[in-house]
Amino acid sequence: MSATVVHYEDRIVAAFTAAAVAWTLVGMLAGVYVAAELVWPALGFEQPWLSFGRLRTVHTHSVIFGFGVSALIGTAFYSVQRTSHVPLFAPRLAWFVFYAWQATCVLGALSLFAGINASKEYAELEWPFDVAIAVAWISFGVVFFGTLARRKVGPIYVSNWFYGALIIVVAMLHVVNSLALPATLTKSYSLYAGAQDAIVQWWYGHNAVGFLLTGGFLGMLYYFLPKQAEQPIWSYRLSIVAFWAFVYTYIWAGPHHLHYNAIPEWVQSLGVVMSLILLAPSWATMINGVMTVSGAWRKLRVDPALKFVVLSLAFYGLATFEGPMMAIRSVNMLSHFTEWTVGHVHSGALGWNALITFGTFYYLVPRLAGRPLWSTRLANVHFWLALAGVMLYVIAMWGAGVSQGLLWLTLDDLGKVRYGFVDVMAAMAPYYALRLVAGGLFLAGASLMAVNLWRTMGGLETVPVAPPAGALAAETGA
Amino acid sequence: MSLLGLHKRIERSSGLLIFGILVVSSIGGLVQIIPSLYQESLATPAEGVAPYAPLELLGRDVYIRESCSSCHSQQVRPLLAEVQRYGPYSRADEFVYDRPFLWGSKRTGPDLHRIGGKYTDAWHRVHMVDPRAVVPNSIMPAYPWLAERPADPDGSIAARLRTLKRLGHPYTDDDIAAAADAVAGKTELDAVIAYLQSLGRTRARGSGL
């Protein structure tokens, strides 16, 4: 027997997990603050960096790129090693990905505070950051696919297809959408103008939702859900069909963000049709997930981690149903430009992305630390706070959005607009207050999680874990 | 080879998987984006649409810096209620000098595409520094710092115009040479107001609907 035992690279997983938890708190705190500014505008204190526009951008940036991507890279590095039975390829490059990504996110957030902003929604960072993101992202791809290429297991496990689609498609979207000509170090002008820029931007924007916030997190689901439920994936064949249908269809859906706007009619119509078709692969995956849990329902009573993941599946189903409905032109006429859009995004971001990540971390961190979760009770309190928070948020924004849409479009008996814009704005006050409460509840729950996981980790020590014996034997040639 | 047989090969080769994802995910984008980029009508300016004057351009860049498009759209949809409330609906040929586009996705405040000429400069001045002085229940942040900062603190207006010229905007060398003088002594507030007053006036003044 060889004396060299190879261990998985799990310290880097722990680092990404800690970063994701920190970004949860930063991003959600910024979110709660901007929600409060809509209730009390004086909270901007006439400071440029505290004003709604800048802070809202910091909020979305921190949540998507700080929290979401850190969680995705961390869990991808954890699962790709275990599904391949080899340690991470190029671990030093993996640490470079960690430091480069965190530095980009921190400096990026500071630049947004400073008003350095390219204004493309969910791609606001200016061109030097775009270059840094591309470098870090490609390194992530090299580590991930390098590990896959050296795997000791024949077939590539399902979760890796989804993480793979995340890496490849997001790289493509990022590069094409960010093309710009710099005028100074902090200011560039998009290569595309007007309606063409809008088409490119929503191709990016919608598919960032598709391949990062949906596809990437489905990778997380396909690895961690079967582990937590201790059941194999219900249907392997369904996961294949759903994956390719998802990869093919999602990319077409972007133009549904531009209904009744100045882009060609045929592009809008294609966007609607494909958005409706998208319901099939989305729900196929949800059904596959739910059926995988069936048989493990009893675990739901004792395992808070599984509770989070199952609830996130419900919100995944809800949001992927709501999306195609909002893509239908007659519904979109009412919902576009209203708070309904904000509600929809948050039912996805809080209900699906945040909950599945929380569930995954409650499962993952005790295994990294080699000791049980510090407090199961605290995790259960977190569960109920999160559920109350997201439900209240979605209901408040749905009420606000539908009222807004109806009031804006109402005509009187003479065919004139009935309500002034300012009147409709005034009607939003109670909904905005409810949203603030909802955000506060959700943030409170996430803070409890941070404490719980910190205590479980006991200061970031990780237990070394080696690949199964068979794999090792194959490698050492024994 | 059966489909599942083909897939057996894909799921055993990371190279094939990468290739498959690239091909399958590119189709939709290629079909929708490439024709749009070559569609002349989306890149030909409407009559009377000119590139932004230097002060207007600086104002637009401040508008971007403060992320005004988080709350204000610049896109009047062809719906009766919107045309009544805001003015003639927006057309693609009005945005050909907009890099990036600023249509927005949310109206916490009203649409601004036809705001040009609706209010006086003095109204905008008060509104920007203290929104609640003119709209009592407004929830817009106050922007007092705009009145204190010079419009072009780093003297980059010529570089900005030159970059846009390289992207195809019809600025002449004389325009670029004269730009610094045109914005000298102006504040960021002057610039934003100049930008807002320039918005959507072509069609509002011209052919009507």
XYZ file of C-alpha atoms in Angstrom, chain A residues 25-465:
441
model
C -25.882 39.206 5.721
C -24.383 42.096 3.722
C -26.746 41.670 0.761
C -29.889 41.235 2.805
C -29.014 44.084 5.144
C -28.643 46.340 2.098
C -31.999 44.994 0.864
C -33.742 45.747 4.156
C -32.193 49.228 4.173
C -33.440 50.122 0.686
C -36.861 48.742 1.633
C -36.800 51.125 4.610
C -35.837 54.036 2.341
C -39.021 53.495 0.346
C -40.958 53.917 3.598
C -38.820 56.763 5.010
C -36.958 58.518 2.171
C -35.056 60.644 4.712
C -32.995 57.533 5.578
C -30.707 58.426 2.665
C -29.412 61.251 4.903
C -28.555 63.129 1.689
C -25.433 60.979 1.382
C -24.643 59.889 -2.182
C -23.533 56.393 -1.156
C -26.687 55.803 0.936
C -29.148 56.901 -1.759
C -31.619 54.336 -3.065
C -30.186 53.942 -6.576
C -26.663 53.114 -5.458
C -27.626 50.975 -2.467
C -30.162 48.963 -4.467
C -27.408 48.078 -6.923
C -25.129 47.053 -4.034
C -28.001 44.860 -2.758
C -28.535 42.928 -6.014
C -24.789 42.685 -6.670
C -24.014 41.337 -3.168
C -26.830 38.826 -3.230
C -26.286 37.457 -6.754
C -22.505 37.591 -7.091
C -21.380 37.589 -3.464
C -23.860 35.168 -1.920
C -25.180 33.180 -4.898
C -21.947 32.615 -6.773
C -19.870 31.923 -3.619
C -22.410 29.286 -2.592
C -22.379 27.793 -6.085
C -18.601 27.613 -6.445
C -18.206 26.204 -2.929
C -20.812 23.480 -3.385
C -19.545 22.703 -6.898
C -16.035 22.148 -5.518
C -17.461 19.944 -2.739
C -19.631 17.755 -4.961
C -17.383 17.478 -8.011
C -14.654 15.886 -5.869
C -17.054 13.375 -4.382
C -18.820 12.480 -7.626
C -15.431 12.077 -9.353
C -13.579 10.386 -6.465
C -10.545 12.639 -6.941
C -9.326 15.734 -5.124
C -9.709 19.104 -6.833
C -7.625 19.687 -9.945
C -5.093 22.545 -9.494
C -5.911 23.443 -5.864
C -3.778 26.591 -6.006
C -5.809 27.808 -8.960
C -8.918 27.028 -6.904
C -7.603 29.304 -4.120
C -6.915 31.950 -6.762
C -10.590 31.666 -7.790
C -11.570 32.233 -4.159
C -9.439 35.327 -3.589
C -10.059 36.789 -7.059
C -13.807 36.360 -6.751
C -14.042 37.792 -3.231
C -11.793 40.725 -4.129
C -13.871 41.454 -7.238
C -17.089 41.350 -5.244
C -15.807 43.541 -2.395
C -14.139 46.134 -4.630
C -17.109 45.920 -6.986
C -19.514 46.745 -4.155
C -17.313 49.689 -3.150
C -17.258 50.932 -6.755
C -21.049 50.800 -6.857
C -21.187 52.819 -3.622
C -18.903 55.301 -5.374
C -21.292 55.499 -8.327
C -19.109 53.649 -10.839
C -21.925 51.926 -12.664
C -22.409 50.660 -16.214
C -26.181 50.559 -15.645
C -26.857 47.216 -17.339
C -29.188 45.439 -14.941
C -27.360 42.705 -12.963
C -24.153 43.579 -14.855
C -23.540 47.031 -13.402
C -19.819 46.716 -12.710
C -17.576 48.772 -15.021
C -15.155 47.314 -17.525
C -12.074 46.624 -15.320
C -14.297 44.440 -13.124
C -15.751 42.744 -16.193
C -12.236 41.676 -17.143
C -11.539 40.430 -13.591
C -14.800 38.462 -13.538
C -13.922 36.783 -16.838
C -10.471 35.747 -15.528
C -11.842 34.345 -12.249
C -14.700 32.598 -14.029
C -12.485 30.888 -16.580
C -10.200 29.706 -13.748
C -13.279 28.281 -12.014
C -14.076 26.415 -15.243
C -10.526 25.044 -15.508
C -10.599 23.706 -11.934
C -14.078 22.236 -12.342
C -13.658 20.580 -15.729
C -10.083 19.566 -14.875
C -11.419 17.651 -11.875
C -14.131 16.057 -14.020
C -11.588 15.034 -16.639
C -9.514 13.174 -14.020
C -12.492 11.410 -12.429
C -12.363 7.756 -11.374
C -16.066 7.232 -12.036
C -17.342 6.447 -15.554
C -20.498 8.498 -16.130
C -20.532 12.203 -15.238
C -23.056 12.619 -12.427
C -26.156 14.803 -13.134
C -25.256 17.622 -10.751
C -22.077 18.211 -12.764
C -24.032 18.783 -15.979
C -25.888 21.632 -14.328
C -22.762 23.157 -12.767
C -21.115 22.741 -16.189
C -23.959 24.575 -17.933
C -23.648 27.331 -15.311
C -19.961 27.802 -16.068
C -20.178 27.705 -19.859
C -23.349 29.691 -20.492
C -22.655 32.389 -17.882
C -19.189 32.893 -19.407
C -20.776 33.337 -22.834
C -23.460 35.733 -21.546
C -20.988 37.783 -19.555
C -18.531 38.287 -22.401
C -21.102 39.163 -25.066
C -23.152 41.487 -22.855
C -20.144 43.314 -21.381
C -18.532 44.291 -24.699
C -17.888 48.013 -24.421
C -15.390 50.672 -25.422
C -13.684 52.352 -22.422
C -13.559 56.164 -22.365
C -11.756 56.374 -18.999
C -10.778 53.876 -16.300
C -14.237 54.117 -14.751
C -16.478 54.824 -17.727
C -17.239 52.842 -20.857
C -19.894 52.900 -23.563
C -21.723 49.748 -24.653
C -20.920 48.315 -28.063
C -24.659 48.086 -28.653
C -27.097 51.006 -28.726
C -30.791 51.486 -27.982
C -33.146 48.649 -28.914
C -30.251 46.363 -29.872
C -28.626 46.943 -26.490
C -31.958 46.120 -24.837
C -32.190 42.792 -26.684
C -28.614 41.820 -25.744
C -29.055 42.976 -22.142
C -32.226 40.918 -21.556
C -30.713 37.913 -23.283
C -28.039 38.255 -20.571
C -30.384 39.293 -17.763
C -32.909 36.541 -18.209
C -30.314 33.842 -18.665
C -28.328 34.957 -15.643
C -31.552 33.997 -13.882
C -31.701 30.853 -16.020
C -28.202 29.486 -15.776
C -26.946 31.018 -12.531
C -29.987 31.292 -10.266
C -31.780 28.268 -11.744
C -29.308 25.941 -13.504
C -26.499 26.404 -10.988
C -28.794 25.828 -8.025
C -30.280 22.766 -9.741
C -26.723 21.402 -9.679
C -26.794 21.955 -5.922
C -30.189 20.240 -5.734
C -29.165 17.171 -7.720
C -26.194 16.450 -5.458
C -27.425 17.469 -2.013
C -31.094 16.447 -2.147
C -30.396 12.713 -2.747
C -27.688 12.862 -0.057
C -30.028 14.455 2.465
C -33.016 12.242 1.616
C -30.747 9.172 1.424
C -32.607 8.163 -1.734
C -31.273 7.965 -5.308
C -32.618 10.389 -7.923
C -36.150 9.232 -8.760
C -35.663 9.161 -12.541
C -32.277 9.413 -14.196
C -33.869 9.452 -17.649
C -36.164 12.345 -16.724
C -33.167 14.314 -15.495
C -31.436 13.870 -18.882
C -34.449 14.984 -20.902
C -35.178 17.894 -18.550
C -31.551 19.051 -18.645
C -31.270 19.348 -22.419
C -34.764 20.819 -22.794
C -33.816 23.369 -20.139
C -30.492 24.298 -21.781
C -32.108 24.654 -25.192
C -35.267 26.518 -24.184
C -34.190 28.984 -21.488
C -31.981 31.032 -23.777
C -34.958 32.118 -25.916
C -37.017 33.606 -23.095
C -35.255 36.969 -22.607
C -37.477 39.131 -24.859
C -40.467 38.620 -22.547
C -38.873 41.434 -20.516
C -39.516 43.785 -23.446
C -43.219 43.372 -24.293
C -44.906 46.408 -25.884
C -41.451 47.966 -26.054
C -39.589 49.117 -29.145
C -38.144 45.763 -30.250
C -39.346 43.694 -33.208
C -42.676 41.938 -32.681
C -41.377 38.523 -33.816
C -38.656 38.570 -31.159
C -41.247 39.279 -28.466
C -43.519 36.495 -29.717
C -40.715 33.915 -29.794
C -39.918 34.941 -26.228
C -43.497 34.198 -25.102
C -43.753 30.822 -26.829
C -40.427 29.607 -25.467
C -41.234 30.899 -21.980
C -44.408 28.797 -21.964
C -42.592 25.711 -23.250
C -40.019 26.228 -20.496
C -42.652 25.241 -17.968
C -42.172 21.593 -19.010
C -38.450 21.118 -18.189
C -38.776 23.295 -15.067
C -41.554 21.212 -13.637
C -39.988 17.941 -14.776
C -37.071 18.779 -12.505
C -39.353 19.797 -9.666
C -41.312 16.533 -9.949
C -38.050 14.580 -10.041
C -36.975 16.352 -6.849
C -40.252 15.811 -5.023
C -40.369 12.134 -5.994
C -36.800 11.746 -4.739
C -37.883 12.987 -1.315
C -40.935 10.700 -1.263
C -40.060 7.799 0.984
C -38.043 10.107 3.214
C -40.939 12.267 4.424
C -40.374 11.056 7.979
C -36.941 12.688 7.973
C -38.667 16.052 7.473
C -39.757 16.031 11.095
C -36.264 15.768 12.491
C -33.945 17.214 9.847
C -34.098 21.005 9.465
C -31.728 20.883 6.485
C -34.121 18.720 4.484
C -37.037 20.961 5.458
C -35.327 23.957 3.845
C -34.601 22.042 0.649
C -38.142 20.676 0.303
C -39.645 24.130 0.894
C -37.258 25.568 -1.690
C -38.597 23.034 -4.214
C -42.115 24.311 -3.589
C -41.000 27.888 -4.269
C -39.065 26.722 -7.325
C -42.296 25.241 -8.669
C -44.232 28.393 -7.811
C -41.756 30.805 -9.384
C -41.266 28.732 -12.538
C -45.043 28.678 -12.972
C -45.448 32.405 -12.328
C -42.663 33.309 -14.777
C -44.270 31.868 -17.925
C -47.622 33.366 -16.884
C -46.008 36.820 -16.623
C -44.480 36.279 -20.069
C -47.961 36.143 -21.638
C -48.506 39.567 -23.196
C -51.916 40.294 -21.660
C -50.630 39.471 -18.156
C -47.393 41.324 -18.805
C -49.350 44.448 -19.801
C -50.517 44.571 -16.191
C -47.432 43.293 -14.396
C -44.632 45.056 -16.296
C -42.942 47.953 -14.463
C -44.839 47.058 -11.219
C -43.896 45.568 -7.844
C -45.228 42.229 -9.103
C -41.918 41.792 -10.928
C -40.074 42.449 -7.662
C -42.308 39.931 -5.879
C -41.662 37.318 -8.569
C -37.893 37.779 -8.386
C -37.945 37.466 -4.608
C -40.130 34.365 -4.583
C -37.306 32.897 -6.659
C -34.359 34.496 -4.869
C -35.582 34.100 -1.265
C -37.876 31.105 -1.682
C -35.727 29.023 -4.025
C -32.088 30.218 -4.026
C -31.702 31.266 -0.411
C -33.700 28.388 1.092
C -31.936 25.643 -0.868
C -28.574 27.182 0.040
C -29.502 27.380 3.723
C -30.629 23.741 3.674
C -27.447 22.723 1.911
C -25.260 24.603 4.412
C -27.050 22.992 7.378
C -26.152 19.632 5.827
C -22.680 20.573 4.622
C -21.133 22.477 7.524
C -21.478 19.708 10.159
C -19.778 17.347 7.687
C -16.960 19.792 7.035
C -16.487 20.326 10.747
C -16.885 16.669 11.739
C -19.370 17.448 14.506
C -23.169 17.786 14.691
C -24.963 21.076 14.102
C -24.539 23.364 17.098
C -28.290 23.882 17.541
C -31.094 22.067 15.723
C -33.630 24.172 17.592
C -32.117 27.385 16.297
C -32.226 25.974 12.781
C -35.926 25.227 13.228
C -36.561 28.784 14.418
C -34.700 29.969 11.316
C -36.947 27.791 9.156
C -40.135 29.387 10.433
C -38.713 32.919 10.256
C -37.652 32.292 6.660
C -41.025 30.849 5.695
C -42.922 33.726 7.327
C -40.579 36.271 5.753
C -40.783 35.001 2.212
C -44.566 34.457 2.312
C -45.185 37.950 3.661
C -42.797 39.428 1.092
C -44.430 37.698 -1.856
C -47.973 38.484 -0.726
C -47.135 42.142 -0.095
C -45.485 42.614 -3.482
C -48.177 40.686 -5.313
C -50.842 42.908 -3.772
C -48.805 46.008 -4.522
C -48.062 45.006 -8.105
C -51.570 44.006 -9.072
C -53.005 47.202 -7.532
C -50.381 49.297 -9.283
C -51.051 47.667 -12.655
C -54.826 47.993 -12.365
C -54.772 51.583 -11.097
C -52.339 52.709 -13.803
C -54.476 51.269 -16.598
C -57.934 52.278 -15.311
C -59.842 54.740 -17.514
C -62.944 56.699 -16.469
C -66.268 56.867 -18.332
C -64.896 59.451 -20.722
C -61.902 57.255 -21.603
C -59.413 59.321 -19.641
C -56.789 58.048 -17.185
C -58.542 57.870 -13.823
C -55.708 58.003 -11.279
C -52.693 60.285 -11.234
C -49.293 58.636 -10.840
C -48.816 60.296 -7.466
C -52.117 58.863 -6.189
C -51.089 55.330 -7.153
C -47.708 55.884 -5.515
C -49.436 56.920 -2.278
C -51.444 53.670 -2.334
C -48.185 51.701 -2.127
C -47.217 52.846 1.385
C -48.792 49.970 3.395
C -47.342 47.348 1.040
C -43.875 48.857 1.341
C -44.155 48.758 5.130
C -45.169 45.065 4.993
C -42.237 44.325 2.709
C -39.876 45.927 5.214
C -41.216 43.686 7.993
C -40.901 40.632 5.726
C -37.310 41.438 4.802
C -36.489 41.978 8.486
C -37.868 38.542 9.413
C -35.877 36.857 6.675
C -32.672 38.664 7.651
C -33.214 37.778 11.332
C -33.448 34.107 10.384
C -30.306 34.279 8.274
C -28.443 35.900 11.192
C -29.406 32.974 13.438
C -27.996 30.658 10.772
C -24.726 32.571 10.682
C -24.321 32.150 14.451
C -25.302 28.490 14.300
C -22.893 27.623 11.499
C -20.079 29.638 13.056
C -20.428 27.766 16.310
C -20.589 24.450 14.419
C -17.394 25.240 12.544
C -15.610 26.347 15.700
C -13.443 28.720 13.705
C -13.072 27.213 10.237
C -11.227 23.943 10.998
C -12.141 21.253 8.469
C -11.878 17.494 8.717
C -9.839 15.883 5.943
C -11.793 13.306 3.983
